[in-house]
CSV table of C-alpha atoms in Angstrom, one decimal:
chain,number,residue,atom,x,y,z
A,6,ILE,CA,12.4,14.4,15.8
A,7,SER,CA,11.4,12.0,18.5
A,8,GLU,CA,14.8,9.8,18.5
A,9,ILE,CA,16.9,11.1,22.0
A,10,ILE,CA,19.7,13.1,21.7
A,11,GLU,CA,22.3,13.4,24.1
A,12,LEU,CA,24.7,16.2,24.7
A,13,SER,CA,27.2,16.2,27.7
A,14,ASN,CA,30.4,18.8,28.6
A,15,GLY,CA,28.3,21.7,29.6
A,16,TRP,CA,26.2,23.7,32.2
A,17,ASN,CA,24.3,25.6,30.5
A,18,TRP,CA,21.9,25.4,27.7
A,19,GLN,CA,20.8,27.2,24.4
A,20,TYR,CA,19.4,26.2,21.2
A,21,SER,CA,19.3,28.0,17.5
A,22,TYR,CA,17.8,27.3,14.2
A,23,ASP,CA,19.4,30.1,12.3
A,24,LYS,CA,22.8,30.6,15.0
A,25,SER,CA,21.0,34.5,15.5
A,26,THR,CA,18.8,34.0,18.2
A,27,TRP,CA,19.7,31.9,20.8
A,28,ILE,CA,16.8,30.0,23.2
A,29,ASN,CA,17.4,28.6,26.6
A,30,PHE,CA,16.2,25.1,27.5
A,31,ASP,CA,13.6,24.2,29.7
A,32,PRO,CA,15.4,25.3,33.8
A,33,THR,CA,15.0,21.5,34.3
A,34,LEU,CA,17.8,20.5,32.0
A,35,GLN,CA,20.0,23.7,33.3
A,36,SER,CA,22.8,23.7,35.5
A,37,LYS,CA,23.8,20.0,34.3
A,38,ARG,CA,26.5,18.4,32.8
A,39,LYS,CA,24.8,16.0,30.4
A,40,ILE,CA,21.2,16.4,29.1
A,41,SER,CA,19.1,13.8,26.7
A,42,PHE,CA,15.5,15.6,25.1
A,43,SER,CA,14.6,14.6,21.7
A,44,ILE,CA,13.7,17.9,19.0
A,45,ASN,CA,9.8,17.7,19.5
A,46,GLN,CA,10.3,18.7,22.8
A,47,LEU,CA,11.8,22.1,21.5
A,48,THR,CA,9.6,24.7,20.1
A,49,ASN,CA,9.4,26.0,16.9
A,50,TYR,CA,11.4,23.0,15.4
A,51,GLN,CA,8.7,22.5,12.4
A,52,ASN,CA,9.7,23.4,9.0
A,53,LYS,CA,13.3,23.6,9.9
A,54,ASN,CA,16.0,21.7,8.4
A,55,PHE,CA,18.9,22.4,11.0
A,56,ILE,CA,19.2,23.4,14.2
A,57,HIS,CA,22.4,24.5,16.2
A,58,PHE,CA,23.1,24.2,20.3
A,59,ARG,CA,25.6,25.5,22.6
A,60,ALA,CA,26.6,24.5,25.7
A,61,GLY,CA,28.2,27.3,28.7
A,62,TYR,CA,28.4,28.3,31.9
A,63,LEU,CA,26.0,31.6,33.0
A,64,THR,CA,26.6,33.7,29.8
A,65,GLN,CA,29.6,32.0,28.5
A,66,PHE,CA,29.4,29.8,25.5
A,67,THR,CA,30.9,27.9,23.5
A,68,ASN,CA,30.7,23.9,22.1
A,69,LEU,CA,28.5,24.3,19.0
A,70,VAL,CA,27.3,21.6,17.9
A,71,THR,CA,24.3,21.5,14.6
A,72,TYR,CA,22.3,18.4,13.6
A,73,ASP,CA,19.8,18.0,10.7
A,74,ILE,CA,16.0,18.2,11.5
A,75,VAL,CA,14.9,15.0,10.2
A,76,PRO,CA,11.0,13.8,10.3
A,77,THR,CA,10.3,10.7,11.5
A,78,THR,CA,8.4,8.5,9.2
A,79,PRO,CA,5.0,8.1,9.6
A,80,LYS,CA,3.4,5.2,10.2
A,81,LEU,CA,0.4,3.2,8.4
A,82,VAL,CA,-2.8,4.1,10.6
A,83,SER,CA,-3.8,0.4,9.9
A,84,SER,CA,-2.5,-2.4,7.8
A,85,PRO,CA,-2.7,-2.2,3.7
A,86,ASN,CA,-5.8,-2.7,2.6
A,87,SER,CA,-5.0,-5.7,-0.3
A,88,ILE,CA,-8.5,-5.4,-2.4
A,89,ASN,CA,-8.2,-9.3,-4.6
A,90,PRO,CA,-9.2,-9.3,-7.9
A,91,ASN,CA,-12.2,-11.2,-9.1
A,92,CYS,CA,-10.9,-13.1,-11.9
A,93,SER,CA,-7.7,-14.5,-12.3
A,94,TYR,CA,-6.7,-12.7,-15.2
A,95,ASP,CA,-7.1,-9.6,-13.2
A,96,LYS,CA,-4.5,-8.0,-10.9
A,97,GLY,CA,-5.3,-7.2,-7.7
A,98,SER,CA,-4.4,-3.7,-5.3
A,99,VAL,CA,-3.4,-2.1,-2.2
A,100,ASP,CA,-4.1,0.8,-0.1
A,101,PHE,CA,-2.2,2.7,1.8
A,102,VAL,CA,-3.2,5.1,5.0
A,103,PHE,CA,-0.3,7.1,6.8
A,104,GLU,CA,-0.9,8.9,10.7
A,105,GLY,CA,-1.2,12.6,9.9
A,106,GLN,CA,-0.5,14.9,7.1
A,107,LEU,CA,2.8,15.8,4.7
A,108,LYS,CA,4.3,19.2,4.6
A,109,PRO,CA,5.1,20.6,1.3
A,110,THR,CA,7.9,20.2,1.6
A,111,GLU,CA,8.2,16.3,2.0
A,112,TYR,CA,7.3,13.2,0.5
A,113,ILE,CA,7.4,9.3,1.4
A,114,GLN,CA,9.3,7.0,-1.3
A,115,MET,CA,8.3,3.3,-1.0
A,116,THR,CA,9.2,0.2,-2.5
A,117,LEU,CA,7.2,-2.9,-3.4
A,118,TYR,CA,8.9,-6.5,-3.5
A,119,ARG,CA,6.7,-9.7,-4.5
A,120,ASN,CA,7.3,-13.5,-3.4
A,121,VAL,CA,11.1,-12.0,-1.6
A,122,ASN,CA,13.0,-10.8,-4.7
A,123,GLU,CA,10.7,-9.5,-7.5
A,124,ASN,CA,11.3,-5.7,-7.1
A,125,MET,CA,7.8,-4.5,-8.3
A,126,GLY,CA,9.4,-0.7,-8.5
A,127,THR,CA,9.6,2.3,-6.2
A,128,THR,CA,7.5,5.3,-6.1
A,129,ASN,CA,7.1,9.0,-4.4
A,130,ILE,CA,4.0,9.5,-2.0
A,131,TYR,CA,3.1,13.3,-1.8
A,132,ASN,CA,0.1,12.8,0.9
A,133,ASN,CA,-1.5,10.4,3.3
A,134,GLN,CA,-3.3,8.3,1.0
A,135,TYR,CA,-2.1,6.2,-1.2
A,136,THR,CA,-3.4,2.6,-3.5
A,137,TRP,CA,-0.9,0.7,-5.6
A,138,SER,CA,-2.5,-0.6,-8.5
A,139,GLU,CA,-1.9,-3.7,-11.2
A,140,LEU,CA,-0.6,-6.5,-8.7
A,141,PRO,CA,-0.6,-9.6,-9.4
A,142,ALA,CA,-1.3,-12.3,-7.0
A,143,GLY,CA,1.8,-13.3,-4.3
A,144,ASN,CA,2.9,-11.8,-1.1
A,145,TYR,CA,4.0,-8.6,-1.0
A,146,ASN,CA,6.5,-7.2,1.2
A,147,TYR,CA,7.0,-2.7,1.5
A,148,LYS,CA,9.7,-0.7,2.6
A,149,TYR,CA,9.5,3.0,3.1
A,150,GLN,CA,10.6,5.9,4.4
A,151,ILE,CA,10.1,9.8,4.8
A,152,PHE,CA,11.9,12.5,2.4
A,153,THR,CA,12.7,16.4,3.4
A,154,THR,CA,16.4,17.2,2.4
A,155,THR,CA,17.1,14.1,4.1
A,156,GLY,CA,15.7,10.8,4.5
A,157,GLY,CA,14.1,9.4,7.6
A,158,ASN,CA,13.9,5.8,9.3
A,159,PHE,CA,12.5,2.7,7.6
A,160,ILE,CA,9.7,1.1,8.1
A,161,GLU,CA,8.7,-2.2,6.4
A,162,GLY,CA,5.9,-5.0,6.3
A,163,ASN,CA,4.4,-6.9,3.9
A,164,PHE,CA,0.7,-8.0,2.9
A,165,THR,CA,-1.1,-10.5,0.6
A,166,ILE,CA,-2.9,-10.2,-3.4
A,167,THR,CA,-5.0,-13.7,-3.4
A,168,SER,CA,-6.3,-14.9,-6.9
A,169,PRO,CA,-9.3,-16.7,-7.3
A,170,GLY,CA,-8.7,-20.3,-8.8
A,171,THR,CA,-8.0,-20.5,-12.9
A,172,PHE,CA,-11.2,-20.4,-14.0
A,173,SER,CA,-11.9,-23.1,-17.0
A,174,TYR,CA,-15.0,-25.5,-18.3
A,175,LYS,CA,-15.5,-28.6,-20.3
A,176,ILE,CA,-17.3,-30.2,-22.4
A,177,THR,CA,-18.5,-33.7,-21.0
A,178,GLN,CA,-20.7,-34.5,-23.3
A,179,LYS,CA,-22.5,-34.0,-26.6
A,180,GLU,CA,-25.7,-35.4,-28.4
A,181,ASP,CA,-26.1,-34.7,-32.0
A,182,VAL,CA,-29.6,-33.8,-33.3
A,183,LEU,CA,-31.7,-37.1,-33.9
A,184,CYS,CA,-34.0,-35.6,-37.0
A,185,ASN,CA,-32.5,-33.4,-40.0
A,186,GLY,CA,-34.4,-30.1,-38.8
A,187,GLY,CA,-34.6,-31.0,-35.4
A,188,SER,CA,-33.5,-29.2,-31.8
A,189,THR,CA,-32.9,-32.2,-29.5
A,190,GLY,CA,-29.7,-32.0,-29.6
A,191,THR,CA,-27.9,-31.8,-25.7
A,192,ILE,CA,-24.5,-30.8,-24.7
A,193,SER,CA,-22.8,-30.9,-20.8
A,194,ILE,CA,-20.7,-28.8,-19.2
A,195,THR,CA,-18.5,-28.8,-16.2
A,196,ALA,CA,-16.8,-25.5,-14.5
A,197,THR,CA,-14.1,-25.4,-12.3
A,198,GLY,CA,-12.2,-22.8,-10.5
A,199,GLY,CA,-13.5,-19.0,-10.3
A,200,THR,CA,-16.4,-18.3,-8.0
A,201,PRO,CA,-19.5,-20.5,-7.5
A,202,PRO,CA,-22.0,-20.4,-8.9
A,203,TYR,CA,-21.8,-21.0,-12.2
A,204,PHE,CA,-23.2,-19.6,-15.5
A,205,TYR,CA,-23.2,-19.2,-19.4
A,206,LEU,CA,-24.4,-17.9,-22.1
A,207,LEU,CA,-25.9,-19.4,-25.9
A,208,ASP,CA,-24.9,-18.2,-28.9
A,209,PRO,CA,-24.6,-14.7,-27.6
A,210,THR,CA,-24.8,-11.3,-29.5
A,211,ASP,CA,-26.5,-8.9,-27.2
A,212,PRO,CA,-22.9,-6.4,-26.3
A,213,ASN,CA,-24.5,-6.3,-22.8
A,214,GLU,CA,-24.3,-10.2,-22.5
A,215,PHE,CA,-24.2,-10.3,-18.8
A,216,LYS,CA,-27.5,-9.4,-18.1
A,217,ASN,CA,-28.9,-12.3,-20.1
A,218,LYS,CA,-26.5,-15.5,-18.3
A,219,ILE,CA,-28.3,-18.5,-17.7
A,220,LEU,CA,-27.8,-20.3,-13.8
A,221,PHE,CA,-26.5,-23.9,-14.3
A,222,LYS,CA,-29.3,-26.2,-13.9
A,223,ASP,CA,-27.5,-27.3,-10.5
A,224,PRO,CA,-27.3,-24.0,-8.5
A,225,GLY,CA,-23.5,-24.1,-6.9
A,226,GLY,CA,-22.4,-27.2,-8.8
A,227,PRO,CA,-20.0,-27.3,-11.3
A,228,SER,CA,-21.9,-29.1,-14.1
A,229,CYS,CA,-25.1,-28.2,-16.3
A,230,THR,CA,-26.6,-29.4,-19.2
A,231,ILE,CA,-27.9,-27.9,-22.0
A,232,LYS,CA,-30.4,-28.9,-24.4
A,233,ASN,CA,-32.9,-28.7,-27.4
A,234,LEU,CA,-30.5,-27.3,-29.9
A,235,ASN,CA,-30.5,-27.2,-33.4
A,236,ALA,CA,-27.9,-28.6,-35.5
A,237,GLY,CA,-25.3,-26.0,-36.8
A,238,ASN,CA,-22.1,-24.3,-34.6
A,239,HIS,CA,-22.7,-23.0,-31.3
A,240,ILE,CA,-21.2,-20.1,-28.8
A,241,ILE,CA,-20.8,-20.9,-25.1
A,242,LYS,CA,-19.5,-18.7,-22.7
A,243,VAL,CA,-19.1,-19.9,-19.2
A,244,ILE,CA,-19.3,-17.1,-17.0
A,245,ASP,CA,-18.8,-17.3,-12.6
A,246,SER,CA,-20.0,-14.7,-9.8
A,247,ASN,CA,-17.6,-12.1,-10.6
A,248,ASN,CA,-18.6,-12.3,-14.5
A,249,CYS,CA,-15.5,-13.7,-15.3
A,250,LYS,CA,-15.5,-15.1,-18.6
A,251,GLU,CA,-14.2,-18.7,-19.9
């Protein structure tokens, strides 16, 4: 509706949405052999699918031409809002907000690509906000256009979903209990990746185990030594600041 239309070989100009009621163009566009304008400069074009133009001289009109009215694909209000995952094994999402409101007869069709050529699917969007979820880390390109009875112009762009580094830990040293019945055992662990600072859980039994997590002795550091362990099997879970577990 915002694209420029050029008509020629006329003198007086009219338009209509039903070929029955004809409306004169603005006086500034009359008495000209050639005119240029856009549909959104005309009256009552909203919710119309077709528009007809005719040219003539005074009251004698011929040269009828018909155009489809294709809505302009709305731009985004701002760049897509990428929501990165907290953990390396989680997935991210992205929020799109489009300018204006879609009419009941309109929808936006969007296709998403990851790392250039991996097609992540196509979806139809029926309002001016949409969240695309379950996105693994990567660089994304999107392409969308508005549809009514026909498609509008395409709009393209890109965004990135970033995942924190893979979170893991390893046991670097272990010392057994010195005496039967004692609790002098120790174990040293080092964490990598994820998002520091790191915490650990020793033999967790509480379903809400995160509330009992213990900060590494070296705050923000990657290593910790757990002391005063008795003999037997122990379970150790290491957690980063986003509660990603390993």
